PDB file of C-alpha atoms and ligand atoms in Angstrom:
ATOM      1  CA  UNK A  79      11.396   7.008  16.887  1.00 95.00           C
ATOM      2  CA  UNK A  80      10.711   6.158  20.507  1.00 98.00           C
ATOM      3  CA  UNK A  81       9.046   2.794  20.961  1.00 98.00           C
ATOM      4  CA  UNK A  82       6.552   2.189  23.732  1.00 98.00           C
ATOM      5  CA  UNK A  83       6.742  -1.222  25.378  1.00 98.00           C
ATOM      6  CA  UNK A  84       3.786  -3.288  26.516  1.00 98.00           C
ATOM      7  CA  UNK A  85       3.738  -4.745  29.985  1.00 98.00           C
ATOM      8  CA  UNK A  86       4.622  -8.157  28.559  1.00 98.00           C
ATOM      9  CA  UNK A  87       7.654  -6.610  26.770  1.00 98.00           C
ATOM     10  CA  UNK A  88       8.749  -4.819  29.906  1.00 98.00           C
ATOM     11  CA  UNK A  89       8.667  -8.133  31.765  1.00 98.00           C
ATOM     12  CA  UNK A  90      10.941  -9.626  29.094  1.00 98.00           C
ATOM     13  CA  UNK A  91      13.357  -6.729  29.467  1.00 98.00           C
ATOM     14  CA  UNK A  92      13.244  -7.257  33.225  1.00 98.00           C
ATOM     15  CA  UNK A  93      14.305 -10.853  32.747  1.00 98.00           C
ATOM     16  CA  UNK A  94      17.233  -9.765  30.532  1.00 98.00           C
ATOM     17  CA  UNK A  95      17.983  -7.142  33.098  1.00 98.00           C
ATOM     18  CA  UNK A  96      18.248  -9.785  35.867  1.00 98.00           C
ATOM     19  CA  UNK A  97      20.930 -11.599  33.804  1.00 98.00           C
ATOM     20  CA  UNK A  98      22.892  -8.332  33.576  1.00 98.00           C
ATOM     21  CA  UNK A  99      22.372  -7.687  37.320  1.00 98.00           C
ATOM     22  CA  UNK A 100      23.667 -11.149  38.272  1.00 98.00           C
ATOM     23  CA  UNK A 101      26.597 -10.917  35.893  1.00 98.00           C
ATOM     24  CA  UNK A 102      27.637  -7.610  37.488  1.00 98.00           C
ATOM     25  CA  UNK A 103      27.345  -9.123  40.945  1.00 97.00           C
ATOM     26  CA  UNK A 104      29.645 -11.945  39.812  1.00 98.00           C
ATOM     27  CA  UNK A 105      32.154  -9.513  38.325  1.00 98.00           C
ATOM     28  CA  UNK A 106      32.042  -7.423  41.523  1.00 98.00           C
ATOM     29  CA  UNK A 107      32.941 -10.534  43.634  1.00 98.00           C
ATOM     30  CA  UNK A 108      35.890 -11.260  41.266  1.00 98.00           C
ATOM     31  CA  UNK A 109      37.404  -7.805  40.924  1.00 98.00           C
ATOM     32  CA  UNK A 110      40.570  -7.990  42.952  1.00 98.00           C
ATOM     33  CA  UNK A 111      44.258  -7.315  42.634  1.00 98.00           C
ATOM     34  CA  UNK A 112      46.024  -9.747  40.294  1.00 98.00           C
ATOM     35  CA  UNK A 113      42.934 -10.667  38.204  1.00 98.00           C
ATOM     36  CA  UNK A 114      43.148  -9.842  34.539  1.00 99.00           C
ATOM     37  CA  UNK A 115      40.399  -8.032  32.677  1.00 99.00           C
ATOM     38  CA  UNK A 116      40.210 -10.972  30.225  1.00 98.00           C
ATOM     39  CA  UNK A 117      39.520 -13.358  33.099  1.00 99.00           C
ATOM     40  CA  UNK A 118      36.615 -11.111  34.081  1.00 99.00           C
ATOM     41  CA  UNK A 119      35.426 -11.102  30.497  1.00 99.00           C
ATOM     42  CA  UNK A 120      35.392 -14.876  30.374  1.00 99.00           C
ATOM     43  CA  UNK A 121      33.582 -15.239  33.695  1.00 98.00           C
ATOM     44  CA  UNK A 122      30.943 -12.796  32.397  1.00 98.00           C
ATOM     45  CA  UNK A 123      30.651 -14.380  29.035  1.00 99.00           C
ATOM     46  CA  UNK A 124      30.227 -17.913  30.410  1.00 99.00           C
ATOM     47  CA  UNK A 125      27.648 -16.693  32.962  1.00 98.00           C
ATOM     48  CA  UNK A 126      25.563 -14.879  30.382  1.00 98.00           C
ATOM     49  CA  UNK A 127      25.553 -17.878  28.027  1.00 98.00           C
ATOM     50  CA  UNK A 128      24.756 -20.292  30.885  1.00 98.00           C
ATOM     51  CA  UNK A 129      21.769 -18.100  31.714  1.00 98.00           C
ATOM     52  CA  UNK A 130      20.387 -18.725  28.251  1.00 98.00           C
ATOM     53  CA  UNK A 131      21.164 -15.131  27.116  1.00 99.00           C
ATOM     54  CA  UNK A 132      23.454 -13.560  24.463  1.00 98.00           C
ATOM     55  CA  UNK A 133      26.192 -11.135  25.344  1.00 99.00           C
ATOM     56  CA  UNK A 134      24.998  -8.153  23.315  1.00 98.00           C
ATOM     57  CA  UNK A 135      28.311  -6.389  23.097  1.00 98.00           C
ATOM     58  CA  UNK A 136      30.123  -9.289  21.452  1.00 98.00           C
ATOM     59  CA  UNK A 137      30.500  -8.377  17.729  1.00 98.00           C
ATOM     60  CA  UNK A 138      28.489  -5.144  18.146  1.00 98.00           C
ATOM     61  CA  UNK A 139      30.064  -2.907  15.398  1.00 98.00           C
ATOM     62  CA  UNK A 140      32.931  -5.318  15.545  1.00 98.00           C
ATOM     63  CA  UNK A 141      33.585  -5.126  19.381  1.00 98.00           C
ATOM     64  CA  UNK A 142      35.741  -8.141  20.132  1.00 98.00           C
ATOM     65  CA  UNK A 143      34.727  -9.018  23.733  1.00 99.00           C
ATOM     66  CA  UNK A 144      31.587  -9.751  25.765  1.00 99.00           C
ATOM     67  CA  UNK A 145      31.853  -6.909  28.270  1.00 99.00           C
ATOM     68  CA  UNK A 146      33.580  -3.609  28.556  1.00 99.00           C
ATOM     69  CA  UNK A 147      36.074  -3.122  31.388  1.00 99.00           C
ATOM     70  CA  UNK A 148      37.492   0.381  31.833  1.00 99.00           C
ATOM     71  CA  UNK A 149      40.215   0.968  34.508  1.00 99.00           C
ATOM     72  CA  UNK A 150      41.045   4.311  36.159  1.00 99.00           C
ATOM     73  CA  UNK A 151      41.358   7.041  33.451  1.00 99.00           C
ATOM     74  CA  UNK A 152      39.485   4.808  30.965  1.00 99.00           C
ATOM     75  CA  UNK A 153      35.965   6.176  30.791  1.00 99.00           C
ATOM     76  CA  UNK A 154      34.107   3.396  28.820  1.00 98.00           C
ATOM     77  CA  UNK A 155      34.573   0.761  26.196  1.00 98.00           C
ATOM     78  CA  UNK A 156      37.857  -0.615  27.654  1.00 98.00           C
ATOM     79  CA  UNK A 157      38.645  -3.867  25.921  1.00 98.00           C
ATOM     80  CA  UNK A 158      39.395  -6.792  28.261  1.00 99.00           C
ATOM     81  CA  UNK A 159      43.075  -7.885  27.952  1.00 98.00           C
ATOM     82  CA  UNK A 160      45.951  -9.367  29.940  1.00 98.00           C
ATOM     83  CA  UNK A 161      46.022  -6.272  32.105  1.00 98.00           C
ATOM     84  CA  UNK A 162      46.199  -7.230  35.806  1.00 98.00           C
ATOM     85  CA  UNK A 163      44.155  -5.167  38.253  1.00 99.00           C
ATOM     86  CA  UNK A 164      46.041  -3.680  41.143  1.00 98.00           C
ATOM     87  CA  UNK A 165      45.427  -2.271  44.558  1.00 98.00           C
ATOM     88  CA  UNK A 166      43.988   1.304  44.260  1.00 98.00           C
ATOM     89  CA  UNK A 167      42.395   0.760  40.813  1.00 99.00           C
ATOM     90  CA  UNK A 168      38.768   1.587  40.034  1.00 99.00           C
ATOM     91  CA  UNK A 169      37.170  -0.781  37.463  1.00 99.00           C
ATOM     92  CA  UNK A 170      34.071   0.140  35.428  1.00 99.00           C
ATOM     93  CA  UNK A 171      32.351  -3.024  34.245  1.00 99.00           C
ATOM     94  CA  UNK A 172      29.585  -2.545  31.542  1.00 99.00           C
ATOM     95  CA  UNK A 173      27.429  -5.513  30.681  1.00 99.00           C
ATOM     96  CA  UNK A 174      24.705  -6.091  28.077  1.00 99.00           C
ATOM     97  CA  UNK A 175      22.557  -9.260  27.486  1.00 99.00           C
ATOM     98  CA  UNK A 176      19.745 -10.239  25.169  1.00 99.00           C
ATOM     99  CA  UNK A 177      17.140 -12.639  26.453  1.00 98.00           C
ATOM    100  CA  UNK A 178      14.050 -13.554  24.407  1.00 98.00           C
ATOM    101  CA  UNK A 179      14.860 -10.734  21.988  1.00 98.00           C
ATOM    102  CA  UNK A 180      15.080  -7.922  24.547  1.00 98.00           C
ATOM    103  CA  UNK A 181      18.106  -6.144  25.945  1.00 98.00           C
ATOM    104  CA  UNK A 182      19.363  -5.288  29.425  1.00 98.00           C
ATOM    105  CA  UNK A 183      22.295  -2.911  29.856  1.00 98.00           C
ATOM    106  CA  UNK A 184      24.058  -1.737  33.021  1.00 98.00           C
ATOM    107  CA  UNK A 185      27.397  -0.789  34.525  1.00 98.00           C
ATOM    108  CA  UNK A 186      29.067  -0.496  37.913  1.00 98.00           C
ATOM    109  CA  UNK A 187      32.459   0.875  38.993  1.00 98.00           C
ATOM    110  CA  UNK A 188      34.164  -1.324  41.522  1.00 98.00           C
ATOM    111  CA  UNK A 189      37.097  -0.570  43.839  1.00 98.00           C
ATOM    112  CA  UNK A 190      40.264  -2.710  44.080  1.00 98.00           C
ATOM    113  CA  UNK A 191      41.678  -2.702  47.658  1.00 98.00           C
ATOM    114  CA  UNK A 192      42.525   0.690  49.057  1.00 98.00           C
ATOM    115  CA  UNK A 193      41.360   3.502  46.774  1.00 98.00           C
ATOM    116  CA  UNK A 194      42.279   7.151  47.503  1.00 98.00           C
ATOM    117  CA  UNK A 195      39.492   9.217  49.107  1.00 98.00           C
ATOM    118  CA  UNK A 196      38.966  11.619  46.150  1.00 98.00           C
ATOM    119  CA  UNK A 197      38.474   8.712  43.713  1.00 99.00           C
ATOM    120  CA  UNK A 198      36.175   6.893  46.079  1.00 98.00           C
ATOM    121  CA  UNK A 199      34.023   9.986  46.409  1.00 98.00           C
ATOM    122  CA  UNK A 200      33.891  10.182  42.525  1.00 99.00           C
ATOM    123  CA  UNK A 201      32.521   6.683  42.401  1.00 98.00           C
ATOM    124  CA  UNK A 202      30.018   7.254  45.111  1.00 98.00           C
ATOM    125  CA  UNK A 203      28.779  10.558  43.571  1.00 98.00           C
ATOM    126  CA  UNK A 204      28.482   8.958  40.062  1.00 98.00           C
ATOM    127  CA  UNK A 205      26.000   6.392  41.559  1.00 98.00           C
ATOM    128  CA  UNK A 206      24.124   9.222  43.272  1.00 98.00           C
ATOM    129  CA  UNK A 207      23.891  11.011  39.908  1.00 98.00           C
ATOM    130  CA  UNK A 208      21.805   8.053  38.701  1.00 98.00           C
ATOM    131  CA  UNK A 209      19.574   8.249  41.690  1.00 97.00           C
ATOM    132  CA  UNK A 210      19.035  11.973  41.243  1.00 98.00           C
ATOM    133  CA  UNK A 211      17.997  11.211  37.682  1.00 98.00           C
ATOM    134  CA  UNK A 212      15.664   8.509  38.767  1.00 98.00           C
ATOM    135  CA  UNK A 213      13.537  11.051  40.673  1.00 98.00           C
ATOM    136  CA  UNK A 214      12.559  12.425  37.226  1.00 98.00           C
ATOM    137  CA  UNK A 215      11.737   9.106  35.660  1.00 98.00           C
ATOM    138  CA  UNK A 216       8.028   9.746  35.722  1.00 98.00           C
ATOM    139  CA  UNK A 217       5.386  10.661  33.203  1.00 98.00           C
ATOM    140  CA  UNK A 218       5.346  14.326  32.422  1.00 95.00           C
ATOM    141  CA  UNK A 219       9.012  15.114  32.940  1.00 98.00           C
ATOM    142  CA  UNK A 220      11.286  15.557  29.934  1.00 98.00           C
ATOM    143  CA  UNK A 221      14.446  13.673  29.080  1.00 98.00           C
ATOM    144  CA  UNK A 222      16.325  16.939  29.763  1.00 98.00           C
ATOM    145  CA  UNK A 223      15.144  16.802  33.406  1.00 98.00           C
ATOM    146  CA  UNK A 224      17.082  13.558  33.776  1.00 99.00           C
ATOM    147  CA  UNK A 225      20.086  15.187  32.100  1.00 99.00           C
ATOM    148  CA  UNK A 226      19.931  18.237  34.329  1.00 99.00           C
ATOM    149  CA  UNK A 227      19.638  16.087  37.470  1.00 99.00           C
ATOM    150  CA  UNK A 228      22.868  14.262  36.645  1.00 99.00           C
ATOM    151  CA  UNK A 229      24.791  17.354  35.524  1.00 99.00           C
ATOM    152  CA  UNK A 230      23.788  19.390  38.520  1.00 98.00           C
ATOM    153  CA  UNK A 231      24.893  16.703  41.067  1.00 99.00           C
ATOM    154  CA  UNK A 232      28.201  16.013  39.290  1.00 99.00           C
ATOM    155  CA  UNK A 233      29.131  19.669  38.724  1.00 98.00           C
ATOM    156  CA  UNK A 234      28.230  20.550  42.299  1.00 98.00           C
ATOM    157  CA  UNK A 235      31.224  18.353  43.207  1.00 98.00           C
ATOM    158  CA  UNK A 236      33.451  20.018  40.629  1.00 98.00           C
ATOM    159  CA  UNK A 237      33.480  16.967  38.323  1.00 99.00           C
ATOM    160  CA  UNK A 238      33.578  16.830  34.535  1.00 99.00           C
ATOM    161  CA  UNK A 239      30.540  15.470  32.776  1.00 99.00           C
ATOM    162  CA  UNK A 240      31.468  13.583  29.613  1.00 98.00           C
ATOM    163  CA  UNK A 241      29.834  15.128  26.500  1.00 98.00           C
ATOM    164  CA  UNK A 242      30.886  12.703  23.859  1.00 98.00           C
ATOM    165  CA  UNK A 243      28.779   9.746  24.999  1.00 98.00           C
ATOM    166  CA  UNK A 244      25.143   9.519  26.156  1.00 98.00           C
ATOM    167  CA  UNK A 245      22.589   7.160  27.617  1.00 98.00           C
ATOM    168  CA  UNK A 246      19.906   5.835  25.349  1.00 98.00           C
ATOM    169  CA  UNK A 247      16.558   4.144  24.734  1.00 98.00           C
ATOM    170  CA  UNK A 248      16.688   0.378  24.778  1.00 99.00           C
ATOM    171  CA  UNK A 249      14.487  -2.543  23.837  1.00 98.00           C
ATOM    172  CA  UNK A 250      14.738  -4.962  20.967  1.00 98.00           C
ATOM    173  CA  UNK A 251      17.877  -2.943  20.073  1.00 98.00           C
ATOM    174  CA  UNK A 252      20.619  -2.008  22.459  1.00 98.00           C
ATOM    175  CA  UNK A 253      20.542   1.630  21.293  1.00 98.00           C
ATOM    176  CA  UNK A 254      17.150   3.204  20.562  1.00 98.00           C
ATOM    177  CA  UNK A 255      15.788   6.656  20.642  1.00 98.00           C
ATOM    178  CA  UNK A 256      15.834   8.856  22.589  1.00 98.00           C
ATOM    179  CA  UNK A 257      19.357   9.889  23.435  1.00 98.00           C
ATOM    180  CA  UNK A 258      19.672  10.444  27.239  1.00 98.00           C
ATOM    181  CA  UNK A 259      22.551  12.875  27.734  1.00 98.00           C
ATOM    182  CA  UNK A 260      24.071  13.480  31.121  1.00 98.00           C
ATOM    183  CA  UNK A 261      24.121  17.263  30.465  1.00 98.00           C
ATOM    184  CA  UNK A 262      21.440  19.754  29.387  1.00 98.00           C
ATOM    185  CA  UNK A 263      20.640  19.551  25.685  1.00 98.00           C
ATOM    186  CA  UNK A 264      17.886  21.668  24.200  1.00 98.00           C
ATOM    187  CA  UNK A 265      17.154  18.723  21.869  1.00 97.00           C
ATOM    188  CA  UNK A 266      16.071  16.511  24.778  1.00 98.00           C
ATOM    189  CA  UNK A 267      12.532  17.861  24.992  1.00 98.00           C
ATOM    190  CA  UNK A 268      10.715  14.480  24.687  1.00 98.00           C
ATOM    191  CA  UNK A 269       8.217  13.901  27.482  1.00 98.00           C
ATOM    192  CA  UNK A 270       8.568  10.665  29.423  1.00 98.00           C
ATOM    193  CA  UNK A 271       5.643   8.277  28.908  1.00 98.00           C
ATOM    194  CA  UNK A 272       4.593   4.958  30.402  1.00 98.00           C
ATOM    195  CA  UNK A 273       6.245   2.111  28.349  1.00 98.00           C
ATOM    196  CA  UNK A 274       9.407   4.008  27.570  1.00 98.00           C
ATOM    197  CA  UNK A 275      12.565   2.070  28.497  1.00 98.00           C
ATOM    198  CA  UNK A 276      15.823   3.912  28.806  1.00 98.00           C
ATOM    199  CA  UNK A 277      19.478   3.306  29.896  1.00 99.00           C
ATOM    200  CA  UNK A 278      20.688   6.148  32.118  1.00 98.00           C
ATOM    201  CA  UNK A 279      24.441   6.092  32.403  1.00 98.00           C
ATOM    202  CA  UNK A 280      26.346   8.928  34.046  1.00 99.00           C
ATOM    203  CA  UNK A 281      30.020   8.989  32.917  1.00 99.00           C
ATOM    204  CA  UNK A 282      31.763  11.378  35.358  1.00 99.00           C
ATOM    205  CA  UNK A 283      35.420  12.509  35.431  1.00 99.00           C
ATOM    206  CA  UNK A 284      37.379  13.659  38.417  1.00 99.00           C
ATOM    207  CA  UNK A 285      39.016  16.307  36.312  1.00 98.00           C
ATOM    208  CA  UNK A 286      38.311  17.596  32.791  1.00 98.00           C
ATOM    209  CA  UNK A 287      35.160  16.437  30.879  1.00 98.00           C
ATOM    210  CA  UNK A 288      37.352  16.093  27.772  1.00 98.00           C
ATOM    211  CA  UNK A 289      38.053  12.618  26.529  1.00 98.00           C
ATOM    212  CA  UNK A 290      40.209  10.885  23.856  1.00 98.00           C
ATOM    213  CA  UNK A 291      39.249   7.939  21.706  1.00 97.00           C
ATOM    214  CA  UNK A 292      42.258   5.559  21.555  1.00 98.00           C
ATOM    215  CA  UNK A 293      43.564   4.023  18.426  1.00 97.00           C
ATOM    216  CA  UNK A 294      42.129   0.637  19.235  1.00 98.00           C
ATOM    217  CA  UNK A 295      38.871   2.161  18.040  1.00 98.00           C
ATOM    218  CA  UNK A 296      37.084   1.623  21.313  1.00 98.00           C
ATOM    219  CA  UNK A 297      38.754   2.745  24.534  1.00 98.00           C
ATOM    220  CA  UNK A 298      37.754   6.177  25.689  1.00 98.00           C
ATOM    221  CA  UNK A 299      40.048   7.867  28.226  1.00 98.00           C
ATOM    222  CA  UNK A 300      40.181  11.187  30.058  1.00 99.00           C
ATOM    223  CA  UNK A 301      42.503  13.749  28.414  1.00 98.00           C
ATOM    224  CA  UNK A 302      44.097  14.709  31.739  1.00 98.00           C
ATOM    225  CA  UNK A 303      44.667  11.119  32.935  1.00 98.00           C
ATOM    226  CA  UNK A 304      42.484  11.563  36.018  1.00 99.00           C
ATOM    227  CA  UNK A 305      40.026   8.807  36.918  1.00 99.00           C
ATOM    228  CA  UNK A 306      36.517   8.396  35.582  1.00 99.00           C
ATOM    229  CA  UNK A 307      33.481   6.516  36.932  1.00 99.00           C
ATOM    230  CA  UNK A 308      30.469   4.907  35.105  1.00 99.00           C
ATOM    231  CA  UNK A 309      27.162   3.803  36.613  1.00 98.00           C
ATOM    232  CA  UNK A 310      24.242   2.579  34.462  1.00 98.00           C
ATOM    233  CA  UNK A 311      20.857   0.956  34.783  1.00 98.00           C
ATOM    234  CA  UNK A 312      18.018   0.115  32.413  1.00 98.00           C
ATOM    235  CA  UNK A 313      14.813   1.785  33.668  1.00 98.00           C
ATOM    236  CA  UNK A 314      11.154   1.394  32.556  1.00 98.00           C
ATOM    237  CA  UNK A 315       8.740   4.373  32.860  1.00 98.00           C
ATOM    238  CA  UNK A 316       5.282   3.479  34.132  1.00 98.00           C
ATOM    239  CA  UNK A 317       2.104   5.277  35.170  1.00 98.00           C
ATOM    240  CA  UNK A 318       3.624   5.092  38.714  1.00 97.00           C
ATOM    241  CA  UNK A 319       7.088   4.456  40.073  1.00 97.00           C
ATOM    242  CA  UNK A 320       9.852   3.588  37.583  1.00 98.00           C
ATOM    243  CA  UNK A 321      10.972  -0.005  37.414  1.00 98.00           C
ATOM    244  CA  UNK A 322      14.665  -0.764  37.728  1.00 98.00           C
ATOM    245  CA  UNK A 323      15.324  -3.538  35.292  1.00 98.00           C
ATOM    246  CA  UNK A 324      18.926  -4.218  36.199  1.00 98.00           C
ATOM    247  CA  UNK A 325      18.790  -4.391  39.950  1.00 93.00           C
ATOM    248  CA  UNK A 326      16.341  -5.175  42.737  1.00 86.00           C
ATOM    249  CA  UNK A 327      14.942  -2.280  44.809  1.00 71.00           C
ATOM    250  CA  UNK A 328      18.108  -0.443  45.794  1.00 71.00           C
ATOM    251  CA  UNK A 329      20.905  -0.883  43.242  1.00 80.00           C
ATOM    252  CA  UNK A 330      24.443  -1.497  44.528  1.00 82.00           C
TER     253      UNK A 330
HETATM  254  N1  MF3 B  60      26.904  -0.287  27.299  1.00 77.89           N
HETATM  255  C1  MF3 B  60      27.364   0.452  26.190  1.00 77.89           C
HETATM  256  C2  MF3 B  60      26.326   1.497  25.837  1.00 77.89           C
HETATM  257  O1  MF3 B  60      25.495   1.721  26.568  1.00 77.89           O
HETATM  258  C3  MF3 B  60      27.644  -0.400  25.054  1.00 77.89           C
HETATM  259  C4  MF3 B  60      29.025  -0.874  24.905  1.00 77.89           C
HETATM  260  S1  MF3 B  60      29.617  -0.678  23.332  1.00 77.89           S
HETATM  261  C5  MF3 B  60      29.920  -2.264  22.820  1.00 77.89           C
HETATM  262  O2  MF3 B  60      26.429   2.106  24.814  1.00 77.89           O
HETATM  263  F1  MF3 B  60      30.347  -2.199  21.685  1.00 77.89           F
HETATM  264  F2  MF3 B  60      30.760  -2.859  23.583  1.00 77.89           F
HETATM  265  F3  MF3 B  60      28.817  -2.939  22.760  1.00 77.89           F
HETATM  266 CO1   CO B  61      24.229   1.755  27.718  1.00 77.89          CO
END
């Protein structure tokens, strides 16, 4: 069931989204060679809590940390650890926060030092995929129009679009209906309507779309070992332009 949010509820989600936005900005400033992913987790956790919010990932289905940090061939759900970032890495940071009962959810892929051209392009195009999708975040379009926009842009570059994970509705729960796939699905016929709030999150691979789930129960990696990028924002559909809940105007 898709829940329609009131304007007051959308404002609450926007406040949660700002905590997520600021957490990601803090992570972006601290992503550099030599830093451990656990140090980034702690920074993010402390910042979210000091903002009066709750890190929504912590304890979610038993997830052990406050953010997900996925390096290089890790697609999503990387668990922060003693792993040290190094020059040339790409680092996907996924952050969720609950404020006043409402969720915000967003992700960015950051570069460490000098990253090779092909991988840099992957990161740039993954962000562009979100913006292509945003053009369809208006009443009257279908969820599948969002999916097609992401898929078309990624595949035009020869990239693999991950099939095993999808974006989602969001509100008082992190994951609500509808599913928001990054590829065409005939099931995604729902029409967008003012008051719908969704997390659009392209997960795009330089090589094959195929992924593995690691034995830690969380980390998802590419099957061919090539890099993967992730970019996500929480978006509210309105009678007019969509509202970006997890960034101001143009998202980094
Ligand atoms: N941001 C992720 C999503 O959109 C959630 C991370 S899974 C968790 O599904 F367990 F870490 F919460
Ligand atoms: Co999400």
